[in-house]
Tab-separated table of C-alpha atoms and ligand atoms in Angstrom:
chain	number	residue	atom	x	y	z
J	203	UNK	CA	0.000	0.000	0.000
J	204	UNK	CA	2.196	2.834	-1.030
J	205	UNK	CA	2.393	5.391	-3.775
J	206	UNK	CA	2.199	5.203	-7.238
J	207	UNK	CA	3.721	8.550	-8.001
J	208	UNK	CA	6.043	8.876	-10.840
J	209	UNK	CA	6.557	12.444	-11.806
J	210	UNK	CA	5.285	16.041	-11.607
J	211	UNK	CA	4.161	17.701	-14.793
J	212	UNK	CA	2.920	21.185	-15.780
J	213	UNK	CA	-0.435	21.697	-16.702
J	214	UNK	CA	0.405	24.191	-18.920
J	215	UNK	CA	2.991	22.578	-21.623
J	216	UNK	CA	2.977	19.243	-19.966
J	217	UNK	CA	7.076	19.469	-19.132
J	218	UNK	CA	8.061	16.844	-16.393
J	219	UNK	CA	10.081	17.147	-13.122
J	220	UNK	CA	11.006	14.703	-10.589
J	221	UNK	CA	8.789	14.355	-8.005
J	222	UNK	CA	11.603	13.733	-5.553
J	223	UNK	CA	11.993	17.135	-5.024
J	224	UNK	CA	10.120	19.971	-3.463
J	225	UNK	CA	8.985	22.211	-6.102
J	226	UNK	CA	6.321	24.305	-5.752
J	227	UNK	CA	5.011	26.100	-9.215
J	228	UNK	CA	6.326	25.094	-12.515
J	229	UNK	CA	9.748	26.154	-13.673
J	230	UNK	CA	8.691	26.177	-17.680
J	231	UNK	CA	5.159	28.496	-17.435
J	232	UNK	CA	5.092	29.383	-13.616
J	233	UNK	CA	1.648	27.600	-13.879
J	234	UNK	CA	0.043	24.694	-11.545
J	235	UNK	CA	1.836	21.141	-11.353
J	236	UNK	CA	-0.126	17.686	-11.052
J	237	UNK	CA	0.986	14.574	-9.759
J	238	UNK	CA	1.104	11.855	-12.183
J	239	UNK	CA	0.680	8.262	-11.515
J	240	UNK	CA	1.829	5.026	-12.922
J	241	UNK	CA	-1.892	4.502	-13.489
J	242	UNK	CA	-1.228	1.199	-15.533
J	243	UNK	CA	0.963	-0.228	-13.103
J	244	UNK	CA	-1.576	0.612	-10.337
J	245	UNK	CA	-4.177	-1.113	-12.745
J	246	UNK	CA	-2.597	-3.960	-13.086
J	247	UNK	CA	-1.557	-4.568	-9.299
J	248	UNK	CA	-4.318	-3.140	-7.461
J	249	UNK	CA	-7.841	-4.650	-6.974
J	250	UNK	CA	-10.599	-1.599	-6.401
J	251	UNK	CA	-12.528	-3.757	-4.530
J	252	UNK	CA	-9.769	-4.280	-1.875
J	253	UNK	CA	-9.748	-0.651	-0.531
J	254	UNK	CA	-13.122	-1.598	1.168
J	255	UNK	CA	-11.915	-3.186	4.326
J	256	UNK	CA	-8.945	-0.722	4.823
J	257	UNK	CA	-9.025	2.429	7.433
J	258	UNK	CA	-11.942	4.818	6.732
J	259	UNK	CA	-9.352	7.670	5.970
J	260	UNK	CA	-8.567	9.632	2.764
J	261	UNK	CA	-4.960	7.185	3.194
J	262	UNK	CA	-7.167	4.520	1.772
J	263	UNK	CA	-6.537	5.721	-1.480
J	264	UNK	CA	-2.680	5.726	-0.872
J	265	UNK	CA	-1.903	4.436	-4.272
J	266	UNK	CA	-3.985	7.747	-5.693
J	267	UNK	CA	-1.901	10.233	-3.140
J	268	UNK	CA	2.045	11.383	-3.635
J	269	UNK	CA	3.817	9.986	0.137
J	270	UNK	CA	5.904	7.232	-1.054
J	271	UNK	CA	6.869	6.021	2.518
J	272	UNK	CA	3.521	5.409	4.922
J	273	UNK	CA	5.991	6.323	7.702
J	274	UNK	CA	5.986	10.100	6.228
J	275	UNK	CA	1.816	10.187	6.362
J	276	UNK	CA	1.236	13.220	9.080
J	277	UNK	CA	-2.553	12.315	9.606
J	278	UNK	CA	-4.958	13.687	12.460
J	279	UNK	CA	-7.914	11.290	10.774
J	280	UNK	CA	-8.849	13.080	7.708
J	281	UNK	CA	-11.459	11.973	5.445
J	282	UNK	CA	-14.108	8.854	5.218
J	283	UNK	CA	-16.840	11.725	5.835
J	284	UNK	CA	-20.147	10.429	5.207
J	285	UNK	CA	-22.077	10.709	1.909
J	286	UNK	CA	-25.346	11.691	3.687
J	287	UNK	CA	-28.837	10.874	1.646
J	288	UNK	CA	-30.969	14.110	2.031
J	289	UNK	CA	-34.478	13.496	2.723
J	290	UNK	CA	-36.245	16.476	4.054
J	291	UNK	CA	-34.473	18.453	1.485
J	292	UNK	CA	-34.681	16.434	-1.132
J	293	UNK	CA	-38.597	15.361	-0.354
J	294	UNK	CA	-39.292	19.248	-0.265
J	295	UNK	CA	-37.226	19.672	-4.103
J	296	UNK	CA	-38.764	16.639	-5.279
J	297	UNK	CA	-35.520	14.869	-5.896
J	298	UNK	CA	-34.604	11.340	-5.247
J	299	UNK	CA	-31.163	11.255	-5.509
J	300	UNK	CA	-29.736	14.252	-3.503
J	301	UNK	CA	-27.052	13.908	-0.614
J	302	UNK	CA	-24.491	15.647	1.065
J	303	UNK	CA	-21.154	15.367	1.813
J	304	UNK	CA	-20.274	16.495	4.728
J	305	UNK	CA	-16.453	17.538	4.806
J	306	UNK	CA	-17.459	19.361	8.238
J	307	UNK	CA	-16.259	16.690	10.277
J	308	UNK	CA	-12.809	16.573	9.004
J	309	UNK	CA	-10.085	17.566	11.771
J	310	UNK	CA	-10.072	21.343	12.254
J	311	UNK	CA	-13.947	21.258	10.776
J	312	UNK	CA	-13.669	21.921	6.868
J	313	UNK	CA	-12.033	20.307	4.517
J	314	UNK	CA	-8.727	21.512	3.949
J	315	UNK	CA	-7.646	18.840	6.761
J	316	UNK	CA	-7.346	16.461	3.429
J	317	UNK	CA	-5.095	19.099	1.308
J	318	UNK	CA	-2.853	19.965	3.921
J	319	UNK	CA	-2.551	16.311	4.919
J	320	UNK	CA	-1.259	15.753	1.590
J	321	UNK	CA	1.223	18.332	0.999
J	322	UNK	CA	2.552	18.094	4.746
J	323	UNK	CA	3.192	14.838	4.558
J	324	UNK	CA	4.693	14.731	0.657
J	325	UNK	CA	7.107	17.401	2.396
J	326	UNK	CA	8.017	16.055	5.315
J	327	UNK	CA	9.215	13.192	2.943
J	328	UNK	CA	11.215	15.747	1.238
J	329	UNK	CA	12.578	16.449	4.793
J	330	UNK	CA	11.658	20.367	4.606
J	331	UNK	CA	12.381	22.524	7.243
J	332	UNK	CA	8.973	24.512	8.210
J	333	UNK	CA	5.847	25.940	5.927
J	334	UNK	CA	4.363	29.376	5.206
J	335	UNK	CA	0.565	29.641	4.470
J	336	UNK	CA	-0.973	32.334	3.695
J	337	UNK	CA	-4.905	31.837	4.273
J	338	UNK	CA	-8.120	33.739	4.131
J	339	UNK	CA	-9.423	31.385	6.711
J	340	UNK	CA	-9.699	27.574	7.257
J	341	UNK	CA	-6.683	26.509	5.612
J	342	UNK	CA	-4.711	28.634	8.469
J	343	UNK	CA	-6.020	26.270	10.848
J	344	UNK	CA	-5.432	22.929	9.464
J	345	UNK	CA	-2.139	23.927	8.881
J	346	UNK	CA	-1.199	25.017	11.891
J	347	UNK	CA	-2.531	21.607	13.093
J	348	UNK	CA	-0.726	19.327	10.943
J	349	UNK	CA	2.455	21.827	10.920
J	350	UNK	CA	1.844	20.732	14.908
J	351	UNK	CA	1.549	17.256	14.227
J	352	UNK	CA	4.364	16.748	12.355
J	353	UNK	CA	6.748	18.727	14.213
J	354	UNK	CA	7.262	21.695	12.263
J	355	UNK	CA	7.458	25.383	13.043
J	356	UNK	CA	4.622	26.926	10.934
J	357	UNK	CA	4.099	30.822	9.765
J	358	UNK	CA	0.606	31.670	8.954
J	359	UNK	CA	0.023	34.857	6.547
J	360	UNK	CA	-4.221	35.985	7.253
J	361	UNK	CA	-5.682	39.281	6.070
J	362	UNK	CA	-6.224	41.678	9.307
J	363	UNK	CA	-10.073	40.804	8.984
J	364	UNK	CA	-9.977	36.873	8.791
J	365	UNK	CA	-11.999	35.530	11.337
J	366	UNK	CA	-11.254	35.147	14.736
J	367	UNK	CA	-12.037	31.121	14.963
J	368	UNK	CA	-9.366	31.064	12.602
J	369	UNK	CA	-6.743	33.113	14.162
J	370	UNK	CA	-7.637	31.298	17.510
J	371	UNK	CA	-7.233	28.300	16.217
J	372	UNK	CA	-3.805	29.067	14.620
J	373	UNK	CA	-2.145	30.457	17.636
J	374	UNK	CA	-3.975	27.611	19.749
J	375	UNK	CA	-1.531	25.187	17.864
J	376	UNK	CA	1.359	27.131	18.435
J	377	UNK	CA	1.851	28.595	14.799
J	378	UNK	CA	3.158	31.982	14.349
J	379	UNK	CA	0.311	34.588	12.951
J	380	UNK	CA	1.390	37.323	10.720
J	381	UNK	CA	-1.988	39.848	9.754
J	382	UNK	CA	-1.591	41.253	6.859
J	383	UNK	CA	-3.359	44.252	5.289
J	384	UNK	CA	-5.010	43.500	2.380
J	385	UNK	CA	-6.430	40.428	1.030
J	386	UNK	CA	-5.219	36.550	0.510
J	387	UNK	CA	-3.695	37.852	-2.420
J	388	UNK	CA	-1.078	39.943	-0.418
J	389	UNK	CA	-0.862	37.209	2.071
J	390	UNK	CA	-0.181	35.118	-0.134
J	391	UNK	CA	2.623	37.612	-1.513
J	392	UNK	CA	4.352	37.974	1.977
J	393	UNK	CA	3.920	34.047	2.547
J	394	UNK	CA	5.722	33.540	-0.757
J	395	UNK	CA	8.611	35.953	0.108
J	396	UNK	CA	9.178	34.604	3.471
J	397	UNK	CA	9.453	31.303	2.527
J	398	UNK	CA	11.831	32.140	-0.097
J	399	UNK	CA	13.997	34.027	2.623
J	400	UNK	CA	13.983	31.047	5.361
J	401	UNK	CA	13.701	28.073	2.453
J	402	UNK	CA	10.425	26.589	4.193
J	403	UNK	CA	7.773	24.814	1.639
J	404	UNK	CA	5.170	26.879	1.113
J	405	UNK	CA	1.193	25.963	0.892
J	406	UNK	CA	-0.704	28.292	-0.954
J	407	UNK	CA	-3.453	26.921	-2.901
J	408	UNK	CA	-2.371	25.266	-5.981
J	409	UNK	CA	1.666	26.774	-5.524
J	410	UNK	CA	2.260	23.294	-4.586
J	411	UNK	CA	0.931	20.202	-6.764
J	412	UNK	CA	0.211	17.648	-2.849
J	413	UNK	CA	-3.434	19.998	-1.843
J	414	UNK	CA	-4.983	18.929	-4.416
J	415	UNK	CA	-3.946	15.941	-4.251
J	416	UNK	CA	-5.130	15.483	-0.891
J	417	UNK	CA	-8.927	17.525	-1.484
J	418	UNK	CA	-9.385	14.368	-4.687
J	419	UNK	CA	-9.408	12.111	-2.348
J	420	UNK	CA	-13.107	13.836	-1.870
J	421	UNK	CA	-14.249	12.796	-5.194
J	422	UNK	CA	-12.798	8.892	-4.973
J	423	UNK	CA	-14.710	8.396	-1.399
J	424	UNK	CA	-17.723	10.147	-3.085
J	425	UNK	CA	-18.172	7.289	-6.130
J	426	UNK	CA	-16.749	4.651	-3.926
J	427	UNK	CA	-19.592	5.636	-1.434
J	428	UNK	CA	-22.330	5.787	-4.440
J	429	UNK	CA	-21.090	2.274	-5.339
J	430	UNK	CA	-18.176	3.208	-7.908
J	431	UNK	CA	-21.029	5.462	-9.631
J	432	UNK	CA	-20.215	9.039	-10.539
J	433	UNK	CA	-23.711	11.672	-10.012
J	434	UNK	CA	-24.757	13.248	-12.457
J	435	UNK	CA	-23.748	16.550	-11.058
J	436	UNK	CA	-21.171	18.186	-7.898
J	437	UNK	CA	-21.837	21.256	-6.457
J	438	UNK	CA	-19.228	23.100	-4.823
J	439	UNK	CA	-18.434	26.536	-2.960
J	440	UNK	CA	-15.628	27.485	-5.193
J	441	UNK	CA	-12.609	30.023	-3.496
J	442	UNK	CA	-9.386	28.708	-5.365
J	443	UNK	CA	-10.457	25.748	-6.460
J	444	UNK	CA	-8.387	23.373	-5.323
J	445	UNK	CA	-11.391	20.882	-4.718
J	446	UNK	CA	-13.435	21.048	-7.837
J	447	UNK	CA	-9.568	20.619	-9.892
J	448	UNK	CA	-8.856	17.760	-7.713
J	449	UNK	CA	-11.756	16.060	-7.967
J	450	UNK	CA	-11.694	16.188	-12.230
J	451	UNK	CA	-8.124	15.146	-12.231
J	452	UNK	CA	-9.185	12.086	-9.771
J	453	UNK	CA	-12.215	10.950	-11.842
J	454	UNK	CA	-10.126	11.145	-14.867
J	455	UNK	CA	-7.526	8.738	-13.096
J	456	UNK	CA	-10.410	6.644	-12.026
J	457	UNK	CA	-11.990	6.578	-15.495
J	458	UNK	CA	-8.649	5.584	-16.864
J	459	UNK	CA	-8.049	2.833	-14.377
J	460	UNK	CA	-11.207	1.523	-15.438
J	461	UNK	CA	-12.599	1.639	-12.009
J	462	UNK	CA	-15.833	3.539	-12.877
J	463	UNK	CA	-17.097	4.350	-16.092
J	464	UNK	CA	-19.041	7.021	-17.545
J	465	UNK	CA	-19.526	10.776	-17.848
J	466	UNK	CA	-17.851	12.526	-15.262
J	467	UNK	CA	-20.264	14.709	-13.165
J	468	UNK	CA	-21.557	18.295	-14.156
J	469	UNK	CA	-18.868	20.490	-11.855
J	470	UNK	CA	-21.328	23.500	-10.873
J	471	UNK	CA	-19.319	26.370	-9.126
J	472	UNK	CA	-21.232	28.455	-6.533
J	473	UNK	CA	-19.447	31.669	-5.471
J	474	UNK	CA	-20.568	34.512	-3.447
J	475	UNK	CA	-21.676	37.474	-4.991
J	476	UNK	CA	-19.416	39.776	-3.060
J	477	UNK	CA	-16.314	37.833	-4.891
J	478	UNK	CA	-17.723	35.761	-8.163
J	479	UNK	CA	-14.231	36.047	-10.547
J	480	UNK	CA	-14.868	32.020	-11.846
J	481	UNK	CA	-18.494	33.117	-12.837
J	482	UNK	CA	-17.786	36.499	-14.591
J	483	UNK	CA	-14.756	34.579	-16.525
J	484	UNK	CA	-17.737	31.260	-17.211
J	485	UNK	CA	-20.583	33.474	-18.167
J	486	UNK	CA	-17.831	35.542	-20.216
J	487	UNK	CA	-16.554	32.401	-22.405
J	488	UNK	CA	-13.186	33.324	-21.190
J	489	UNK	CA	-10.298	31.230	-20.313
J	490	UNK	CA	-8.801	32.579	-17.119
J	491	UNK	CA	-10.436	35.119	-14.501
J	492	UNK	CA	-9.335	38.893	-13.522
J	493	UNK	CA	-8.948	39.885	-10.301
J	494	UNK	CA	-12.840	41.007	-8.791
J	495	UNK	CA	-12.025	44.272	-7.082
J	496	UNK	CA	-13.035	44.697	-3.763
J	497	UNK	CA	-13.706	41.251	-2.995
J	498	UNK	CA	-16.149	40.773	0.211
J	499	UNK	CA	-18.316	37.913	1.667
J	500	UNK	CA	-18.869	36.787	4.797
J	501	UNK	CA	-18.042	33.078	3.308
J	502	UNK	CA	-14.604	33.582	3.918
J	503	UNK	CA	-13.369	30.445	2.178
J	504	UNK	CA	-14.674	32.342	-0.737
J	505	UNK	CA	-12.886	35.244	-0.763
J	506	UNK	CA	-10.441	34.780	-3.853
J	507	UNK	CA	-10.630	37.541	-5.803
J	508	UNK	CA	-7.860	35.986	-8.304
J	509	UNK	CA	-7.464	31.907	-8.312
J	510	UNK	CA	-4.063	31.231	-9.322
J	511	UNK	CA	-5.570	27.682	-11.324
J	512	UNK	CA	-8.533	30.158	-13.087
J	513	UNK	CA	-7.918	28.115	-15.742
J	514	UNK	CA	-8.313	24.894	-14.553
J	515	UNK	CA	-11.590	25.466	-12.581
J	516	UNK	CA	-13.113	26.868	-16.303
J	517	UNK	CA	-11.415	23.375	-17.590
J	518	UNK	CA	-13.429	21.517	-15.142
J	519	UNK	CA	-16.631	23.266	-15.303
J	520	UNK	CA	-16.831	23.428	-18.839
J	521	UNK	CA	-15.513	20.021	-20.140
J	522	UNK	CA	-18.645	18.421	-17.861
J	523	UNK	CA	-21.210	21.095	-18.857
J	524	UNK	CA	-21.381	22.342	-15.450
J	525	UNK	CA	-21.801	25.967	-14.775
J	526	UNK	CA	-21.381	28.704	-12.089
J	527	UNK	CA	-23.631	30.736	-10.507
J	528	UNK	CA	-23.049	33.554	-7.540
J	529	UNK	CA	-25.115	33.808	-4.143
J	530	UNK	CA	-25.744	36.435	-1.737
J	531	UNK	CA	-24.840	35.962	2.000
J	532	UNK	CA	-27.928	36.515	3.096
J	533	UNK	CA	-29.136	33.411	1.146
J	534	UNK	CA	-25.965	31.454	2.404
J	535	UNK	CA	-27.138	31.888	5.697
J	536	UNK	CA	-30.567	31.550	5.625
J	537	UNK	CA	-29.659	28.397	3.877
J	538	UNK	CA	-27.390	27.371	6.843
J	539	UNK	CA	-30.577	27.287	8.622
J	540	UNK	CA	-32.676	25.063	6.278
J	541	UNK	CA	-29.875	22.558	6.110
J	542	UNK	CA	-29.524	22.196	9.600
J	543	UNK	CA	-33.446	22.519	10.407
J	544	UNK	CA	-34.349	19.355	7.453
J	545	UNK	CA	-31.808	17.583	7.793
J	546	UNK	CA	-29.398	18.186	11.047
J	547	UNK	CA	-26.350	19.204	8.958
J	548	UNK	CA	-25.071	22.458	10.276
J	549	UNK	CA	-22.983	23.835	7.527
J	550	UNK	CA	-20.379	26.742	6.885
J	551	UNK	CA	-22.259	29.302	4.719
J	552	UNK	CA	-20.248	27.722	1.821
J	553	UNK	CA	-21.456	24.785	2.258
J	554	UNK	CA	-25.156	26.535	2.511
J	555	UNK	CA	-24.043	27.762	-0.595
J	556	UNK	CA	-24.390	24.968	-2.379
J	557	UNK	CA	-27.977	24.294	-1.366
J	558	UNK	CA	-28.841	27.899	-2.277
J	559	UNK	CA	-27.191	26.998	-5.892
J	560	UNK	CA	-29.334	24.138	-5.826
J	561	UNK	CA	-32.452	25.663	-5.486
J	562	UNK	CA	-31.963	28.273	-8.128
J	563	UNK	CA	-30.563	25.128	-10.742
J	564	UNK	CA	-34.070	23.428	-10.745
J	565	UNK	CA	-35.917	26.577	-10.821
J	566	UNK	CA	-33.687	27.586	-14.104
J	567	UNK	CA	-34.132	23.750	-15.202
J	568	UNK	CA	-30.337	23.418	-15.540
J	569	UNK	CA	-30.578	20.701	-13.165
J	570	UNK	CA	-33.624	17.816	-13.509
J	571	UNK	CA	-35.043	16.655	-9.941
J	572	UNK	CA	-34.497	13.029	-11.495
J	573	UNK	CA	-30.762	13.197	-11.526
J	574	UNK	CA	-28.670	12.458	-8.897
J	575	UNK	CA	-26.886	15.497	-7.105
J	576	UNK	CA	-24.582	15.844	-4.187
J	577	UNK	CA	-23.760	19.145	-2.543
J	578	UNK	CA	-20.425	19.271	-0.929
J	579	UNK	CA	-20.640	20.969	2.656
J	580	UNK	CA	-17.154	22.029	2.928
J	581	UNK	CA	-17.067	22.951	6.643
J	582	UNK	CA	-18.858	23.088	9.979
J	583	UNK	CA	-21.202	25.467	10.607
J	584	UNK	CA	-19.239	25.798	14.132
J	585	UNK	CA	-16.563	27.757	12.873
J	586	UNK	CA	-19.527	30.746	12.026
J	587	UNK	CA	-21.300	30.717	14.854
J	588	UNK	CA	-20.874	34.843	14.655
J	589	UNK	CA	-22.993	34.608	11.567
J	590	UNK	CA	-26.419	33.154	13.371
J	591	UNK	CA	-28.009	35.232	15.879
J	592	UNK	CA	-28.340	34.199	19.713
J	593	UNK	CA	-30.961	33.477	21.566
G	815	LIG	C1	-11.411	26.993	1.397
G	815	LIG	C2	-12.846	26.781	1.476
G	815	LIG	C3	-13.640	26.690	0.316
G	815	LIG	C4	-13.082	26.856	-1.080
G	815	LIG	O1	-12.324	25.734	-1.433
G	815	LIG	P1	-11.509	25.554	-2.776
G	815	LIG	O2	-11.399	24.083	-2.963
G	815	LIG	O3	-10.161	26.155	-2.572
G	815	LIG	O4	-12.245	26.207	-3.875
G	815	LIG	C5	-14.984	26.387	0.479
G	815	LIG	N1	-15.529	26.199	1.707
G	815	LIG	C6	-14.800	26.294	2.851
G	815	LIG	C7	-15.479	26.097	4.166
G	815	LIG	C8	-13.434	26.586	2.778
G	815	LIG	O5	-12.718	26.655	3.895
């Protein structure tokens, strides 16, 4: 049970490097880097059926993730979230096929537990001395937990108004919190320089090919849970991406394994409409986003105003005939309410998102209440609890 990694490559001109070292963007276009696997290898030497009885962890798919060595795997528990059927919800749309996801009980409560899982571990195998992440929320947290875990001195970059859950829970683990004016953009600036300076790895959303990695692992536990059937469409509360690219690129390794077959899943984007740059560039036919001025939302995993991978979120959402769409906060967290009041699922606005994007698919008939869709609640709603108003 260990990985079938063989190189890096850029998604841009397709150039390989060896994934042996730590690298973070690619040399050639300064562009994203995937992970590529000796799929046929993997084919012929691994039986899908045998991942059943192992751990109910994202490390299940070990083959599918980059840490050669199981010895290097810097895990707190993340993934094997439940694919939860909706009922109330779905009874009330008049679907029969609609569930949830529910990433909110990862470690640290979202999500990016599985991402920075990944890409601690991959460079802790690469014997790195510390990380920088810069973060407009969530992603501070988990890694200050797994920068904890694995024994590594952590600097976290947040803009001055992240939330305060996530600065607690950053200087809770003992990471070092710089605030930054500005937005993740300029954290992610300052993260990038830092690291540079000191030679620690650093995290930022698709800078480093292990995140998404990590967040694909979502999408394999998703069809593995539906009985090796892809839906017929994801949504998902889109900020940089990371989980909607990883999720493509893992269904595409799937499909090529021959472990599922079929069309891969409509990728529908929800943004917020405070910060909606993947839905201008959709709705625009263009290929990459610009930078949406004066980004706000309360949704704070949303708040990024430029994704670096712009062009591989379009990639995904258009090669499936998915779509984006932008929602307000108010509906976010009004919809944080109806998920948890039908179906006991307290969810980050984010995820709430998704539900609100749900709502407005049917009544647009983009979506059919015969097919089968799963919303992906990306976080616990107890990370927000500032957003719903006390007794
Ligand atoms: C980071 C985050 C997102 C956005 O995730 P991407 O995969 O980077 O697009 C959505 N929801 C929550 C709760 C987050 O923390």
């Amino acid at each position: 049970m260990s990985s079938y990694i063989d190189h890096l490559e850029c998604t841009v001109c397709g150039k390989s490097y060896p994934h042996e070292q730590l690298i973070g963007i690619s040399p050639c276009c300064e562009k994203v880097l995937f992970a590529r696997y000796d799929l046929a290898k993997l084919g012929r030497e691994v039986d899908r059926d045998s991942l059943s009885s192992r751990t109910d962890s994202m490390w299940r798919y070990a083959e599918l993730l980059p840490v050669d060595d199981p010895g290097n795997i810097v895990t707190l528990g993340e993934g094997g979230t439940p694919l939860i059927k909706s009922r109330n919800l779905a009874q009330k749309l008049g679907m029969r096929n609609q569930f949830i996801k529910d990433e909110g009980l990862n470690p640290t409560g979202t999500f990016k537990a599985r991402g920075i899982s990944a890409a601690v571990s991959k460079a802790v195998e690469l014997k790195v001395d510390g990380f920088t992440m810069p973060s407009a929320g969530n992603a501070a947290g988990a890694a200050a937990a797994y920068g904890a875990r694995s024994g590594m001195e952590t600097k976290v970059f947040m803009p001055q108004d992240a939330p305060d859950a996530n600065k607690k829970e950053t200087l809770v683990a003992g990471s070092e919190l710089n605030l930054v004016a500005g937005l993740i953009n300029d954290a992610g600036r300052e993260a990038v320089a830092v690291a540079k300076e000191i030679g620690f790895f650093d995290l930022s959303t698709l800078k480093e090919p292990y995140r998404a990695e990590g967040k694909k692992s979502m999408g394999l536990e998703m069809v593995q849970q539906l009985g090796w059937k892809m839906p017929d469409a994801v949504i998902y509360p889109t900020g940089g991406g990371t989980g909607i690219i990883g999720m493509y690129k893992g269904f595409k390794e799937l499909l090529e394994l021959g472990w599922i077959e079929g069309k891969q899943p409509k990728f529908i984007s929800v943004q917020a409409d405070g910060c909606q740059p993947i839905v201008r560039a959709f709705d625009s036919g263009a290929a990459t986003s610009e930078l949406w001025e004066n980004a706000t939302t309360k949704a704070d995993g949303l708040r990024v105003p430029h994704p670096f991978a712009d062009y591989l979120i379009l990639e995904a959402i258009r090669e499936t005939g998915g779509t984006a769409l932008a929602v307000s906060d108010d509906e976010m967290i009004a919809a944080m309410y109806e998920m948890a009041t039908a179906e006991g699922i307290f969810p980050a606005p984010e995820g709430a998102g998704t539900l609100v994007g749900l709502k407005k698919l049917l009544e647009q008939k983009f979506l059919d209440p015969d097919e089968s869709v799963v919303l992906f609640n990306t976080g616990s709603g107890y990370k927000y609890l500032d957003l719903i108003t006390g007794p």
